[in-house]
Structure formats: structure tokens, C-alpha cells
Coordinates of C-alpha atoms and ligand atoms in Angstrom, one line a residue:
M133 CA 109.8 55.1 -162.3
E134 CA 109.9 58.6 -160.9
T135 CA 108.3 61.2 -163.0
R136 CA 108.8 64.2 -160.8
T137 CA 111.0 66.9 -162.3
I138 CA 113.4 68.7 -160.0
A139 CA 113.1 72.4 -160.6
P140 CA 116.2 74.5 -160.3
P141 CA 116.5 76.2 -156.9
F142 CA 115.3 79.6 -157.9
M143 CA 112.2 77.9 -159.3
L144 CA 111.5 76.1 -156.1
R145 CA 111.9 79.3 -154.2
F146 CA 109.5 81.0 -156.5
M147 CA 107.0 78.2 -156.0
A148 CA 107.3 78.4 -152.2
N149 CA 104.2 80.5 -152.0
V150 CA 102.2 78.9 -154.7
I151 CA 99.8 76.1 -154.1
L152 CA 98.9 74.0 -157.2
F153 CA 95.7 72.1 -157.3
T154 CA 95.5 69.2 -159.7
L155 CA 92.5 66.9 -160.0
G156 CA 91.5 67.6 -156.4
H157 CA 94.9 66.6 -155.1
Q158 CA 97.3 69.1 -153.7
V159 CA 100.7 69.0 -155.2
L160 CA 103.0 71.4 -153.4
S161 CA 106.6 72.4 -153.5
I162 CA 108.4 74.3 -150.8
D163 CA 111.6 76.2 -150.5
I164 CA 114.3 73.6 -150.4
Q165 CA 117.8 74.5 -149.4
R166 CA 120.8 72.2 -150.1
G167 CA 120.3 68.6 -149.1
K168 CA 118.0 65.7 -149.3
H169 CA 114.3 66.0 -149.7
Y170 CA 111.5 63.5 -150.1
V171 CA 107.8 63.3 -151.1
A172 CA 105.4 62.6 -148.2
A173 CA 101.7 62.1 -148.3
V174 CA 98.9 62.2 -145.7
Y175 CA 95.3 61.2 -146.3
E176 CA 92.5 62.7 -144.3
H177 CA 90.0 59.9 -144.5
H178 CA 86.2 60.1 -144.2
A179 CA 85.9 56.7 -142.5
I180 CA 82.8 54.6 -143.3
L181 CA 81.6 54.0 -139.7
N182 CA 79.8 51.1 -138.3
P183 CA 76.3 52.5 -137.4
N184 CA 76.2 50.4 -134.3
P185 CA 79.7 50.0 -132.9
V186 CA 78.5 48.4 -129.6
A187 CA 76.8 45.4 -131.3
I188 CA 78.8 42.1 -131.1
I189 CA 79.4 40.8 -134.6
D190 CA 81.6 38.1 -136.1
R191 CA 85.1 38.4 -137.6
Q192 CA 83.8 38.0 -141.2
T193 CA 81.3 40.8 -140.8
A194 CA 83.9 43.0 -139.2
L195 CA 86.3 42.3 -142.1
Q196 CA 83.7 43.2 -144.6
L197 CA 83.0 46.5 -142.9
M198 CA 86.8 47.3 -142.7
K199 CA 87.3 46.3 -146.3
R200 CA 85.2 49.3 -147.4
N201 CA 87.7 51.6 -145.7
L202 CA 90.7 49.5 -146.8
D203 CA 89.6 49.8 -150.5
I204 CA 89.6 53.6 -150.2
Y205 CA 93.1 53.4 -148.6
E206 CA 94.2 51.3 -151.6
E207 CA 93.0 53.9 -154.1
Q208 CA 94.8 56.7 -152.2
V209 CA 98.0 54.7 -152.0
I210 CA 97.9 54.3 -155.7
N211 CA 97.2 58.1 -156.2
A212 CA 100.0 59.0 -153.8
A213 CA 102.5 56.7 -155.4
K214 CA 101.7 58.1 -158.8
Q215 CA 102.6 61.5 -157.5
G216 CA 106.0 60.2 -156.3
A217 CA 105.1 59.8 -152.6
Q218 CA 107.6 57.6 -150.7
I219 CA 105.6 57.5 -147.5
I220 CA 101.9 57.9 -146.7
I221 CA 100.2 58.3 -143.4
F222 CA 96.5 57.3 -142.7
P223 CA 94.5 58.5 -139.6
E224 CA 93.8 56.9 -136.3
D225 CA 90.6 54.8 -136.3
G226 CA 90.3 55.1 -140.0
I227 CA 89.8 51.4 -140.7
Q228 CA 87.4 50.3 -137.9
G229 CA 85.9 53.6 -136.6
F230 CA 85.3 54.3 -132.9
N231 CA 83.0 54.1 -130.0
F232 CA 83.3 50.4 -129.4
T233 CA 83.3 48.5 -126.2
R234 CA 86.0 46.1 -125.3
A235 CA 83.9 43.1 -126.4
S236 CA 82.4 44.7 -129.5
I237 CA 85.8 45.7 -131.0
Y238 CA 87.3 42.2 -130.6
P239 CA 86.3 40.9 -134.1
Y240 CA 87.9 43.9 -135.7
L241 CA 91.4 43.2 -134.1
D242 CA 94.3 41.9 -136.1
F243 CA 96.9 39.8 -134.3
I244 CA 100.4 41.2 -134.2
P245 CA 103.3 38.9 -133.5
N246 CA 106.4 40.0 -131.6
L247 CA 108.6 41.7 -134.2
D248 CA 111.8 41.6 -132.2
S249 CA 113.1 38.4 -133.6
L250 CA 111.0 38.2 -136.8
T251 CA 111.0 39.6 -140.3
W252 CA 107.5 39.2 -141.5
N253 CA 105.9 40.1 -144.8
P254 CA 102.2 39.8 -144.2
C255 CA 101.5 40.0 -148.0
K256 CA 103.8 37.1 -149.0
E257 CA 103.6 35.1 -145.7
F258 CA 100.0 35.6 -144.8
Y259 CA 99.7 31.9 -143.7
L260 CA 102.1 32.3 -140.8
F261 CA 99.5 33.8 -138.4
N262 CA 95.7 33.8 -138.1
D263 CA 93.6 37.0 -137.8
T264 CA 96.0 39.1 -139.9
E265 CA 93.7 39.9 -142.9
V266 CA 94.0 43.7 -142.4
L267 CA 97.8 43.5 -142.2
H268 CA 97.8 41.3 -145.3
Q269 CA 95.9 43.8 -147.4
L270 CA 98.0 46.7 -146.1
S271 CA 101.2 44.9 -146.8
C272 CA 100.2 44.1 -150.3
M273 CA 99.4 47.8 -151.0
A274 CA 102.8 48.8 -149.7
L275 CA 104.5 46.2 -151.8
K276 CA 102.6 46.7 -155.0
N277 CA 103.0 50.5 -154.9
Q278 CA 106.6 50.5 -153.4
I279 CA 105.7 52.9 -150.7
F280 CA 106.0 53.1 -146.9
L281 CA 102.7 52.9 -145.2
V282 CA 101.8 54.2 -141.7
V283 CA 98.4 52.9 -140.6
N284 CA 96.4 52.8 -137.4
L285 CA 94.4 49.7 -136.6
G286 CA 93.1 47.7 -133.6
T287 CA 95.3 44.8 -132.5
K288 CA 95.3 42.0 -130.0
E289 CA 98.0 40.1 -128.2
P290 CA 97.3 37.2 -125.9
C291 CA 98.9 37.3 -122.5
M292 CA 99.5 35.0 -119.5
Q293 CA 97.9 35.4 -116.2
S294 CA 101.4 35.4 -114.8
D295 CA 101.8 38.8 -116.4
P296 CA 100.6 41.2 -113.7
H297 CA 99.2 43.6 -116.4
C298 CA 97.3 41.0 -118.3
P299 CA 93.6 41.8 -118.4
P300 CA 91.2 39.2 -116.9
D301 CA 90.1 38.1 -120.4
G302 CA 93.6 36.9 -121.2
R303 CA 94.5 39.4 -124.0
Y304 CA 95.6 42.9 -124.6
Q305 CA 93.7 45.1 -127.0
F306 CA 95.7 47.9 -128.4
N307 CA 95.2 51.1 -130.4
T308 CA 98.2 50.4 -132.7
N309 CA 100.1 52.1 -135.5
V310 CA 101.9 49.8 -137.9
V311 CA 104.6 50.7 -140.4
L312 CA 105.0 48.6 -143.6
N313 CA 108.0 49.3 -145.7
D314 CA 108.0 49.4 -149.5
N315 CA 108.5 45.7 -149.7
G316 CA 105.5 45.1 -147.5
I317 CA 107.5 44.0 -144.5
L318 CA 106.0 45.0 -141.1
I319 CA 108.9 47.0 -139.7
A320 CA 107.4 48.7 -136.6
R321 CA 104.4 49.0 -134.4
Y322 CA 103.5 51.6 -131.8
R323 CA 100.8 51.0 -129.2
K324 CA 99.1 54.2 -128.1
Q325 CA 100.1 55.4 -124.6
N326 CA 97.6 58.2 -123.9
L327 CA 94.2 56.7 -124.7
Y328 CA 91.4 59.2 -124.9
F329 CA 88.6 57.5 -123.1
E330 CA 89.0 54.5 -125.4
Y331 CA 87.6 51.8 -123.1
A332 CA 88.0 49.2 -125.8
F333 CA 91.8 49.4 -125.5
N334 CA 94.6 48.8 -123.0
T335 CA 97.6 50.9 -122.4
P336 CA 100.8 48.9 -123.2
P337 CA 102.5 47.3 -120.2
E338 CA 105.6 49.4 -121.1
I339 CA 105.8 52.6 -123.0
D340 CA 106.6 52.1 -126.7
Y341 CA 109.3 54.3 -128.1
T342 CA 108.9 53.4 -131.7
V343 CA 111.2 54.6 -134.5
F344 CA 111.6 53.3 -138.0
D345 CA 114.2 53.9 -140.7
T346 CA 113.7 54.8 -144.3
P347 CA 116.2 55.0 -147.1
F348 CA 114.9 58.3 -148.3
A349 CA 114.6 60.4 -145.1
G350 CA 116.3 58.5 -142.4
R351 CA 114.7 57.9 -139.0
F352 CA 111.1 58.7 -138.1
G353 CA 109.3 58.6 -134.7
I354 CA 105.7 57.7 -134.3
F355 CA 102.9 58.4 -131.9
T356 CA 99.1 58.8 -131.9
C357 CA 96.6 61.6 -131.4
F358 CA 96.3 62.6 -127.8
D359 CA 100.0 61.5 -127.2
I360 CA 101.0 64.9 -128.7
L361 CA 100.1 66.7 -125.5
F362 CA 102.1 64.5 -123.1
Y363 CA 105.7 63.9 -122.2
E364 CA 105.6 60.2 -122.7
P365 CA 106.4 58.9 -125.2
T366 CA 106.4 62.1 -127.3
V367 CA 109.1 64.3 -125.7
T368 CA 111.3 61.4 -124.8
L369 CA 111.1 60.1 -128.4
I370 CA 112.1 63.5 -129.8
K371 CA 114.7 64.5 -127.3
Q372 CA 116.3 61.1 -126.4
Y373 CA 115.9 59.3 -129.7
N374 CA 116.9 62.4 -131.6
I375 CA 113.8 62.3 -133.8
T376 CA 113.3 65.1 -136.3
Q377 CA 110.5 63.6 -138.3
V378 CA 107.2 62.2 -137.0
A379 CA 104.4 60.2 -138.6
Y380 CA 101.3 61.0 -136.7
P381 CA 97.9 59.3 -137.1
T382 CA 95.1 61.1 -135.3
A383 CA 91.4 61.3 -134.7
W384 CA 91.3 64.8 -133.3
M385 CA 88.1 66.7 -132.3
N386 CA 88.8 70.3 -132.9
Q387 CA 88.5 72.7 -130.0
L388 CA 89.0 76.4 -130.6
P389 CA 90.5 78.7 -129.7
L390 CA 93.6 76.8 -128.7
L391 CA 93.4 73.2 -129.8
S392 CA 92.2 73.0 -133.3
A393 CA 94.0 70.2 -135.1
V394 CA 96.0 72.2 -137.7
E395 CA 96.7 74.9 -135.1
F396 CA 98.4 72.6 -132.7
Q397 CA 100.0 70.4 -135.3
Q398 CA 101.9 73.4 -136.7
A399 CA 102.7 74.6 -133.2
F400 CA 104.3 71.3 -132.4
A401 CA 106.4 71.1 -135.6
T402 CA 107.5 74.7 -135.0
A403 CA 108.3 74.3 -131.3
F404 CA 110.4 71.2 -131.8
K405 CA 111.7 72.2 -135.2
I406 CA 110.7 68.9 -136.8
N407 CA 108.7 67.6 -139.7
L408 CA 105.3 66.3 -138.7
L409 CA 103.2 64.2 -141.1
A410 CA 99.7 64.4 -139.6
A411 CA 96.6 62.5 -140.9
N412 CA 93.3 63.2 -139.2
I413 CA 89.9 61.6 -139.6
H414 CA 87.4 63.6 -141.7
H415 CA 84.1 63.9 -139.9
P416 CA 83.0 67.5 -139.8
D417 CA 79.8 66.4 -138.0
L418 CA 82.0 65.3 -135.1
G419 CA 84.3 68.4 -135.3
M420 CA 87.1 66.2 -136.9
T421 CA 89.1 67.7 -139.7
G422 CA 92.6 69.1 -140.0
S423 CA 95.6 67.3 -141.4
G424 CA 98.9 68.5 -142.8
I425 CA 102.5 68.1 -143.7
Y426 CA 104.5 70.5 -141.5
T427 CA 108.1 71.5 -141.6
P428 CA 109.4 73.8 -138.9
S429 CA 108.7 76.9 -141.1
K430 CA 106.0 75.9 -143.6
S431 CA 102.7 74.1 -143.4
F432 CA 100.6 72.4 -146.0
T433 CA 97.2 71.7 -144.5
Y434 CA 93.7 70.6 -145.1
Y435 CA 90.8 71.8 -143.0
D436 CA 87.3 71.6 -144.4
M437 CA 84.1 71.7 -142.4
E438 CA 81.9 71.8 -145.5
S439 CA 82.9 68.9 -147.7
I440 CA 82.3 65.3 -146.5
N441 CA 85.1 64.0 -148.6
G442 CA 88.6 62.9 -147.7
K443 CA 91.7 64.6 -149.0
L444 CA 95.1 63.5 -150.1
I445 CA 98.0 65.9 -149.6
V446 CA 101.3 65.2 -151.3
V447 CA 104.3 67.5 -150.7
E448 CA 108.0 67.4 -151.3
I449 CA 109.8 68.5 -148.1
P450 CA 113.4 68.6 -146.9
V451 CA 114.8 65.9 -144.7
I452 CA 115.8 67.4 -141.3
T453 CA 118.9 65.7 -140.2
S454 CA 120.6 67.7 -137.5
Y455 CA 119.4 67.2 -134.1
H456 CA 121.2 70.1 -132.4
E457 CA 118.9 72.5 -134.2
T458 CA 115.9 70.8 -132.5
N459 CA 116.5 72.3 -129.1
M460 CA 113.6 74.0 -127.4
E461 CA 115.7 75.9 -124.8
N462 CA 117.4 77.7 -127.5
N463 CA 114.9 78.1 -130.3
A464 CA 114.7 81.6 -131.4
I465 CA 113.0 81.5 -134.8
S466 CA 112.9 84.4 -137.1
H467 CA 110.6 84.2 -140.0
N468 CA 110.7 87.7 -141.1
S469 CA 112.6 90.8 -140.4
Q470 CA 115.1 90.4 -137.6
K471 CA 114.7 91.6 -134.1
S472 CA 114.8 95.1 -135.4
S473 CA 111.0 95.0 -135.7
L474 CA 111.0 95.3 -132.0
N475 CA 112.4 98.8 -132.3
F476 CA 108.9 99.9 -133.2
Y477 CA 107.9 99.1 -129.7
I478 CA 111.1 100.1 -127.9
E479 CA 110.9 103.5 -129.5
K480 CA 107.6 103.9 -127.9
Q481 CA 109.1 102.8 -124.6
I482 CA 106.8 100.0 -124.2
C483 CA 108.2 96.8 -122.8
H484 CA 107.9 94.1 -120.2
K485 CA 108.1 94.7 -116.4
D486 CA 110.9 92.2 -116.0
Q487 CA 113.1 94.1 -118.4
E488 CA 115.3 96.9 -117.4
I489 CA 114.0 99.4 -119.9
D490 CA 111.6 101.9 -118.5
C491 CA 108.1 100.6 -119.0
K492 CA 104.6 101.9 -119.2
I493 CA 102.1 99.3 -118.4
E494 CA 98.6 100.7 -118.6
E495 CA 97.3 101.6 -115.2
K496 CA 93.9 100.0 -115.3
P497 CA 94.3 96.6 -113.7
S498 CA 90.7 96.7 -112.5
Q499 CA 89.7 95.7 -116.0
E500 CA 90.5 92.0 -115.2
F501 CA 87.8 89.5 -115.3
Y502 CA 87.4 85.7 -115.5
G503 CA 86.2 83.6 -118.4
I504 CA 86.0 79.9 -119.1
M505 CA 88.0 78.9 -122.2
M506 CA 88.2 75.2 -123.1
Y507 CA 87.0 74.3 -119.6
D508 CA 89.8 76.4 -117.9
N509 CA 89.2 79.5 -115.8
F510 CA 91.3 82.1 -117.6
T511 CA 92.1 85.5 -116.2
L512 CA 91.3 88.0 -118.9
M513 CA 91.8 91.6 -119.8
P514 CA 90.1 93.4 -122.6
I515 CA 91.9 95.3 -125.4
L516 CA 90.2 98.7 -125.3
N517 CA 92.6 101.0 -127.0
A518 CA 94.1 101.4 -130.5
E519 CA 97.4 100.6 -129.0
G520 CA 98.7 99.7 -125.6
N521 CA 100.6 97.5 -123.2
I522 CA 98.8 95.3 -120.8
E523 CA 99.6 92.5 -118.4
V524 CA 97.7 89.8 -116.6
C525 CA 99.0 87.3 -114.1
S526 CA 97.8 84.0 -112.7
N527 CA 99.7 81.9 -110.2
T528 CA 103.4 82.3 -111.2
L529 CA 102.8 83.3 -114.9
C530 CA 102.5 86.8 -116.0
C531 CA 101.6 87.5 -119.6
N532 CA 102.3 90.8 -121.3
L533 CA 100.9 92.1 -124.5
I534 CA 102.0 95.1 -126.5
Y535 CA 99.6 95.7 -129.3
K536 CA 98.5 98.1 -132.0
Q537 CA 95.2 97.6 -133.7
L538 CA 95.7 98.4 -137.4
E539 CA 92.1 99.5 -137.9
K540 CA 89.2 99.7 -135.6
T541 CA 86.8 96.8 -136.0
N542 CA 83.7 96.1 -134.0
E543 CA 85.2 93.1 -132.3
L544 CA 86.3 92.4 -128.8
Y545 CA 89.8 90.9 -128.1
V546 CA 91.2 89.8 -124.8
L547 CA 94.6 88.9 -123.3
G548 CA 94.3 85.8 -121.2
V549 CA 96.4 83.8 -118.8
F550 CA 96.0 80.4 -117.4
D551 CA 98.5 78.6 -115.1
D552 CA 97.0 75.5 -113.6
L553 CA 96.1 71.9 -114.0
H554 CA 93.6 71.2 -116.8
T555 CA 91.2 68.5 -115.6
V556 CA 88.4 68.1 -118.1
H557 CA 88.8 65.4 -120.8
G558 CA 92.3 64.6 -119.6
T559 CA 94.6 65.9 -116.9
Y560 CA 97.5 68.0 -117.8
Y561 CA 99.2 71.2 -116.6
V562 CA 98.9 74.2 -118.9
Q563 CA 100.7 77.5 -118.8
A564 CA 99.2 79.7 -121.4
C565 CA 99.3 83.3 -122.6
V566 CA 96.8 84.0 -125.3
L567 CA 95.3 86.8 -127.3
V568 CA 91.9 85.7 -128.6
K569 CA 88.8 87.2 -130.2
C570 CA 85.7 86.8 -128.2
G571 CA 82.4 85.5 -129.5
G572 CA 80.7 88.9 -129.3
L573 CA 81.1 92.2 -127.5
N574 CA 79.8 90.9 -124.2
Y575 CA 82.7 89.9 -121.9
S576 CA 80.8 86.6 -121.2
T577 CA 81.5 85.6 -124.8
C578 CA 85.3 85.4 -124.3
G579 CA 86.6 81.9 -124.7
Q580 CA 83.9 80.9 -127.1
E581 CA 84.7 79.0 -130.3
I582 CA 84.8 81.3 -133.3
T583 CA 86.2 80.8 -136.8
E584 CA 85.9 84.2 -138.4
A585 CA 87.6 87.5 -137.5
S586 CA 88.6 90.7 -139.2
G587 CA 90.8 92.4 -136.6
L588 CA 94.4 93.0 -137.6
I589 CA 96.7 93.5 -134.7
D590 CA 100.4 94.0 -134.5
F591 CA 101.5 92.4 -131.3
Q592 CA 104.2 91.2 -129.0
L593 CA 103.1 88.6 -126.6
Q594 CA 105.3 87.3 -123.9
G595 CA 105.2 85.4 -120.6
N596 CA 107.6 84.3 -117.9
F597 CA 107.0 80.6 -118.2
S598 CA 108.2 77.9 -115.9
T599 CA 108.5 75.4 -118.7
T600 CA 110.6 75.4 -121.9
F601 CA 107.9 73.5 -123.7
I602 CA 106.0 76.3 -125.4
F603 CA 103.8 75.8 -128.4
P604 CA 103.2 78.9 -130.5
L605 CA 99.7 79.3 -131.8
L606 CA 98.8 81.7 -134.6
L607 CA 95.4 81.2 -136.2
R608 CA 93.5 83.5 -138.6
S609 CA 90.0 83.9 -139.9
G610 CA 88.7 80.7 -141.6
V611 CA 91.0 78.6 -139.4
T612 CA 94.0 79.4 -141.5
L613 CA 97.5 79.3 -140.2
D614 CA 100.2 82.0 -140.0
F615 CA 103.7 82.1 -138.6
P616 CA 105.1 84.5 -136.1
D617 CA 107.8 86.9 -137.2
Y618 CA 109.9 86.0 -134.1
L619 CA 109.8 83.5 -131.3
G620 CA 112.4 83.0 -128.6
W621 CA 113.6 83.7 -125.1
E622 CA 114.3 87.3 -124.0
K623 CA 115.8 87.1 -120.6
K624 CA 113.2 85.1 -118.5
S625 CA 110.3 85.6 -120.9
Y626 CA 109.3 83.7 -124.0
V627 CA 108.4 86.1 -126.7
M628 CA 106.3 85.9 -129.9
Y629 CA 105.7 88.8 -132.2
K630 CA 103.9 89.4 -135.4
M631 CA 103.4 92.5 -137.5
G632 CA 100.6 92.6 -140.1
G633 CA 98.9 89.5 -141.4
S634 CA 96.7 88.5 -144.2
S635 CA 93.4 88.1 -142.4
G636 CA 91.7 88.7 -139.1
L637 CA 93.2 87.2 -135.9
I638 CA 91.4 84.4 -134.1
T639 CA 94.2 83.3 -131.7
A640 CA 97.7 84.2 -131.0
G641 CA 99.0 82.1 -128.2
L642 CA 101.9 80.7 -126.3
Y643 CA 100.6 77.3 -125.1
G644 CA 103.0 76.0 -122.5
R645 CA 103.0 72.4 -121.2
W646 CA 104.5 72.1 -117.7
Y647 CA 104.9 68.3 -117.8
E648 CA 106.4 67.9 -114.4
R649 CA 103.2 69.2 -112.9
D650 CA 101.0 66.5 -114.5
T651 CA 99.8 64.4 -111.7
N652 CA 99.5 61.4 -113.9
N653 CA 103.0 61.4 -115.4
F654 CA 105.3 62.4 -112.7
Ligands
NAG2093 C1 81.1 58.6 -130.2 O1 81.0 59.0 -128.8 C2 81.1 60.4 -128.6 C3 81.1 60.6 -127.2 O2 80.4 59.7 -126.4 C4 79.9 61.1 -129.3 O3 80.0 62.5 -129.1 C5 79.9 60.8 -130.8 O4 78.8 61.3 -131.4 C6 80.0 59.3 -131.0 N1 80.3 59.1 -132.4 C7 79.6 58.2 -133.1 C8 80.1 58.2 -134.6 O5 78.8 57.5 -132.7
NAG2094 C1 94.6 29.2 -137.3 O1 93.3 28.8 -136.8 C2 92.9 27.5 -137.2 C3 91.5 27.2 -136.8 O2 91.3 27.6 -135.4 C4 93.9 26.5 -136.7 O3 93.6 25.2 -137.0 C5 95.3 26.8 -137.1 O4 96.2 26.0 -136.5 C6 95.7 28.2 -136.9 N1 96.9 28.6 -137.5 C7 97.9 29.2 -136.9 C8 99.1 29.5 -137.7 O5 97.8 29.5 -135.7
NAG2095 C1 121.1 61.4 -129.8 O1 122.1 62.5 -130.0 C2 123.0 62.6 -128.9 C3 123.9 63.8 -129.2 O2 124.3 63.9 -130.5 C4 123.8 61.3 -128.8 O3 124.7 61.4 -127.7 C5 122.8 60.2 -128.5 O4 123.6 58.9 -128.4 C6 121.8 60.1 -129.6 N1 120.8 59.1 -129.2 C7 120.3 58.2 -130.0 C8 119.3 57.2 -129.4 O5 120.7 58.1 -131.2
NAG2096 C1 87.6 81.7 -111.7 O1 88.6 82.0 -110.8 C2 88.3 83.2 -109.9 C3 89.5 83.5 -109.1 O2 89.9 82.4 -108.4 C4 87.0 82.8 -109.1 O3 86.7 84.0 -108.4 C5 85.9 82.5 -110.1 O4 84.8 82.1 -109.3 C6 86.3 81.3 -111.0 N1 85.3 81.1 -112.0 C7 84.7 79.9 -112.1 C8 83.6 79.8 -113.1 O5 85.1 78.9 -111.5
NAG2097 C1 106.7 86.2 -113.3 O1 106.6 87.5 -113.0 C2 105.8 87.8 -111.8 C3 105.7 89.4 -111.8 O2 106.9 89.9 -111.9 C4 106.5 87.2 -110.6 O3 105.7 87.5 -109.5 C5 106.6 85.7 -110.9 O4 107.3 85.1 -109.8 C6 107.3 85.5 -112.1 N1 107.4 84.0 -112.4 C7 108.5 83.3 -112.5 C8 108.3 81.9 -112.8 O5 109.6 83.9 -112.5
NAG2098 C1 76.2 89.8 -121.1 O1 75.9 88.4 -120.9 C2 75.4 88.2 -119.6 C3 75.4 86.7 -119.4 O2 74.9 86.0 -120.5 C4 74.0 88.8 -119.5 O3 73.5 88.6 -118.2 C5 74.2 90.3 -119.7 O4 72.9 90.9 -119.7 C6 74.9 90.6 -121.0 N1 75.2 92.0 -121.1 C7 74.8 92.7 -122.2 C8 75.2 94.2 -122.1 O5 74.3 92.2 -123.1

């Protein structure tokens, strides 16, 4: 029985900015226009980890270890279902943990049969296959609580030596997401494409483009963690499979100032104009926290470096149905006042070089310096005045910042540009324009990870990017999220601007991914 009450539209609108906390669970409502909506849940799980993941143990011991996590999953499924959730997402590696070797993870792996010609309910038909105990318990949870379950686990698939990709030990080991429907039927599986130094696992022989259908919200796509930064399968899934909602298990180690989990998850949902249901592992000691339910214009997140506990987020969100709105080339987004806010700047005759209006870029280019941010060598320029217009370039990308500091604080901010192949912990081409707070007042502290700031800055940030895939970052003190007032193309530049703000600025950024330049993908 559903116990949710549907408030009249004006009520929902009123509640848009209100976060209600009940018994430690977040119950949230957002502005809902006409049309369908549904209740989604994500659980940020504090996984109970095997203290010695490289030791070789037997299947029974592995199952006992995993059961401790699965029992927590079960409690959360019950909690979520009680709050009306129709789908719940759990994080990557949440059942078995991480840091295994290929051999040591083996006893943790469930077998997954080929689902193409099979409708299988692991709860009711557990006897059909061996080594499916984890799927069995998950399927029963889904069935008992009448909820769709998206879960990440390790899986194995035997292969023939005639298969040219088959590993020498005769089996594939995959980092897999499974989807169980509200009857407990295993309806989809996705095998992670972009492994993050996970030597225990294989990349699938062919890219999985996995979608699944729900009666309450239509079609979802699915991918895992590091995949979010790459073209395959992520962009293909969204653009060619017309996906507007994504279930996203992750085990993301935060990296400020540009790649904190909640920061990038929101940027992704905003850029593609999709709903993203993101569940991260909760291990603050490893820098892992940050989950959320994101619509293109609102985010409901959890980020907590203090508590060691997991967190359930349950939110009612609208179904996004129309694909034509999900078009990055044409994605002007206005959250606030219309473009007229720009008049403030135009009146002051400040603008971008590329534009025809008469411009006054500050004439002190000698202030440029270099700084390493997230292992990349950024070209930086300090913000020295109460207001101004500065530009920095690197390779073919020029970033322009028009700014006005609302009050003078004793903090150093810089405008930074990077246009090159990122090569540490993964290889991918980044074009980025960023406004960040430095760690201190010394220029050598720019690019450091900081989480607190008090500087309030009105700004317009833009760059003449060579890619249309640009993820807007806007992070404030305490790692809280904010939305730009405006995002979109103006002639050949992609523009973000924001006036005001509730707390100090940590990062404002346009993080572009120029996928064609990734040496691995193209
Ligand atoms: C796993 O390995 C990473 C990198 O080698 C290390 O930083 C981390 O502490 C390890 N985590 C655990 C839980 O052992
Ligand atoms: C499961 O494993 C047992 C013991 O190895 C074997 O006898 C049985 O045939 C297997 N069942 C299936 C369905 O493969
Ligand atoms: C996606 O949408 C386009 C345009 O509406 C349509 O032509 C295409 O067939 C759709 N693709 C899929 C996989 O549904
Ligand atoms: C950053 O790039 C500049 C310009 O190419 C170079 O002079 C500088 O040495 C680089 N810094 C580092 C740490 O590589
Ligand atoms: C960006 O602007 C700079 C300076 O005007 C120019 O040199 C560069 O070619 C431009 N890049 C692109 C991709 O148009
Ligand atoms: C800034 O940092 C550099 C490198 O750590 C150091 O050599 C320099 O003395 C510092 N400057 C000031 C003014 O503290």
C-alpha cells in the first residue's frame, strides 16, 4: 500500500527548498510540474571490509563476509520501501569491498547466466545455477519489498579458449551491476567498461550498453563509477539510446577542487539534463563519500566526512521523458534571472575578446604562473582586484573571467586553464576553465584541496572550448552544491555565470571532456 500523500502543486512548490529530516532518513520533495513522478532511493553504504583482501579464502567464508553487508542492504531496502521508494541503488563494491587480486576475489564471485534467452528469478529458482547465493538474497529482497534493486557485485563467466579474449584461467571476472525488478527477476546486468586499476576484473569482450525498463519511470541506463568520465559506454548510452535517467553505483575517491563525487555527479546531470541516481561507498578514511539524487535542476545529496555511518536518501522526482531536451549542443540553462543579469557586465563594457563589443581585458598578462592541480599543470592568474576582467590561455583554449568580489576576504583566488591530456590515474583529455580558491596566500598553494571558503564573487566564466561536452562545477564552502544562474553557448564560447551565493566559493568550473583526443578511446 502506498502511504505517500500527494500535496497540491503549490504545496510542492513551497516545499522545494525545504529539506525534512525524519529518523535520520532524508525525505524530500521537489518542484514537480505536470507529469509523472516517482520515488527513488540511493544508499551510501559503509561497507564492512575484509581486513585482508589478498588472502585466499573459501566460498563459504566469502559468503559469510558478504552476508554482513547484504543484511544491511536488506534493512535499507525495507526502510526505502516503507517510504514509498520504487527503486533503490546501492554502491559499487558495497558487498565484497575492494583491493583484491584476481585469485583472492574468486570465492566472492556469483555466476551470472546469459540473460538473452532466459527469464530467471534467483529467489524462486535458486536451484537452476550454482554459485548464485548473493543474487538469491538480492532477488528475495526485491520480491519481498516489491522494489527495483540496482546492485553492484563481482561475477564470473566461464569462457572457451577459442574465445580470443578469454583469460588464461578460463573465466571472465567482471565488476557487474545487476538489476532485479519488483518480482525479483534479474532483468539486466552491466559489466564495467572503465576499470580503475581493478586487477581482479576483466573488461567485457564487447561494450555493454545496458538499459532496463520500469513501469513507473520508463527506461533507465546504467554504468559504474569511473565510466562517468568516458565516452563509452556513457555518452553512447545517453545519446544513442536516448537515456534520460541513469542508475549509477560508484566507489569514488573525492578529489578537490574539480572531482569531488557530488560536484561531478551534479555537473553530469546538469550537462546532459538527466536524472542521475548515484550511490557511493561511505569510507571517509579513504576519501569516499558523496551520493545523491540529481535532476537537471535540483540535487539531493549526502556528503559527510565525520560520521562513519551510511545514509539512505529517498526523494520524489519527476520522470524525464523527452529526449530532445537532452541536447548538449543546445543546452542553455537559466536558473535565475534571464540573460539580463549580463547587463551588469555589459554596462561596464566588460566582455570577451571574441565578441564584438569593445572589451577591456586587464593589461597585466605577466601575472600568469603555473600550478599543479589534480596532477595537471594549469596556467593560472590571480584575482587581485575588487572587480575585473582577466583571461588565460593554454593550447587552443582561452578562459575569460569577469568578476566582482562582493567583500574583501583574506583569500587568494585564481583563474585557471588546462587543455591537455590528463595522464595520472587514467588517461583522458581535459579542457577546463576554473575559478578556484587556493590553499593559502602563497601562489604555490593554488590547486590544493580545500573545503572551506568565505569569498563571495559574482562572476561570468567562459571559454572557447573545442568540445560540446562541458560539465559545470559550482561548489561552495563545506562541499555544498550550488547552481549557476546561466549556462550556454554565446557565439563560440561556453558561458557560466552566477551572482551572489549562500556561502564562500571553492570551485566554479567548466570541465570539458574532449573525448576524441583520448588516446585510449579513439
Ligand atoms: C586499497 O588500495 C588503495 C591503493 O592501493 C589504498 O590507498 C587503500 O588504502 C586500500 N584500501 C584498503 C581498504 O585497504
Ligand atoms: C552444482 O554443483 C554440484 C557440485 O559440484 C554439481 O553436482 C551440480 O550438478 C551443480 N549444479 C548445477 C545446476 O550446475
Ligand atoms: C532515439 O531517439 C531518436 C530521435 O527521436 C530516434 O530516431 C532513435 O530511434 C531513438 N533510439 C532508440 C534506441 O530508441
Ligand atoms: C608547467 O608548464 C610550463 C609551461 O609549459 C612549464 O614551464 C613548467 O615547467 C610546467 N610545470 C611543471 C611542474 O611541469
Ligand atoms: C580561442 O581563442 C584564442 C584567442 O582568441 C584563439 O587563439 C584560439 O584559436 C581559440 N580557440 C578555438 C578552438 O577557437
Ligand atoms: C611560497 O612557497 C614557496 C614554496 O613552498 C616557498 O619557497 C616560498 O618561500 C613561499 N613564499 C612565501 C612568501 O611564503
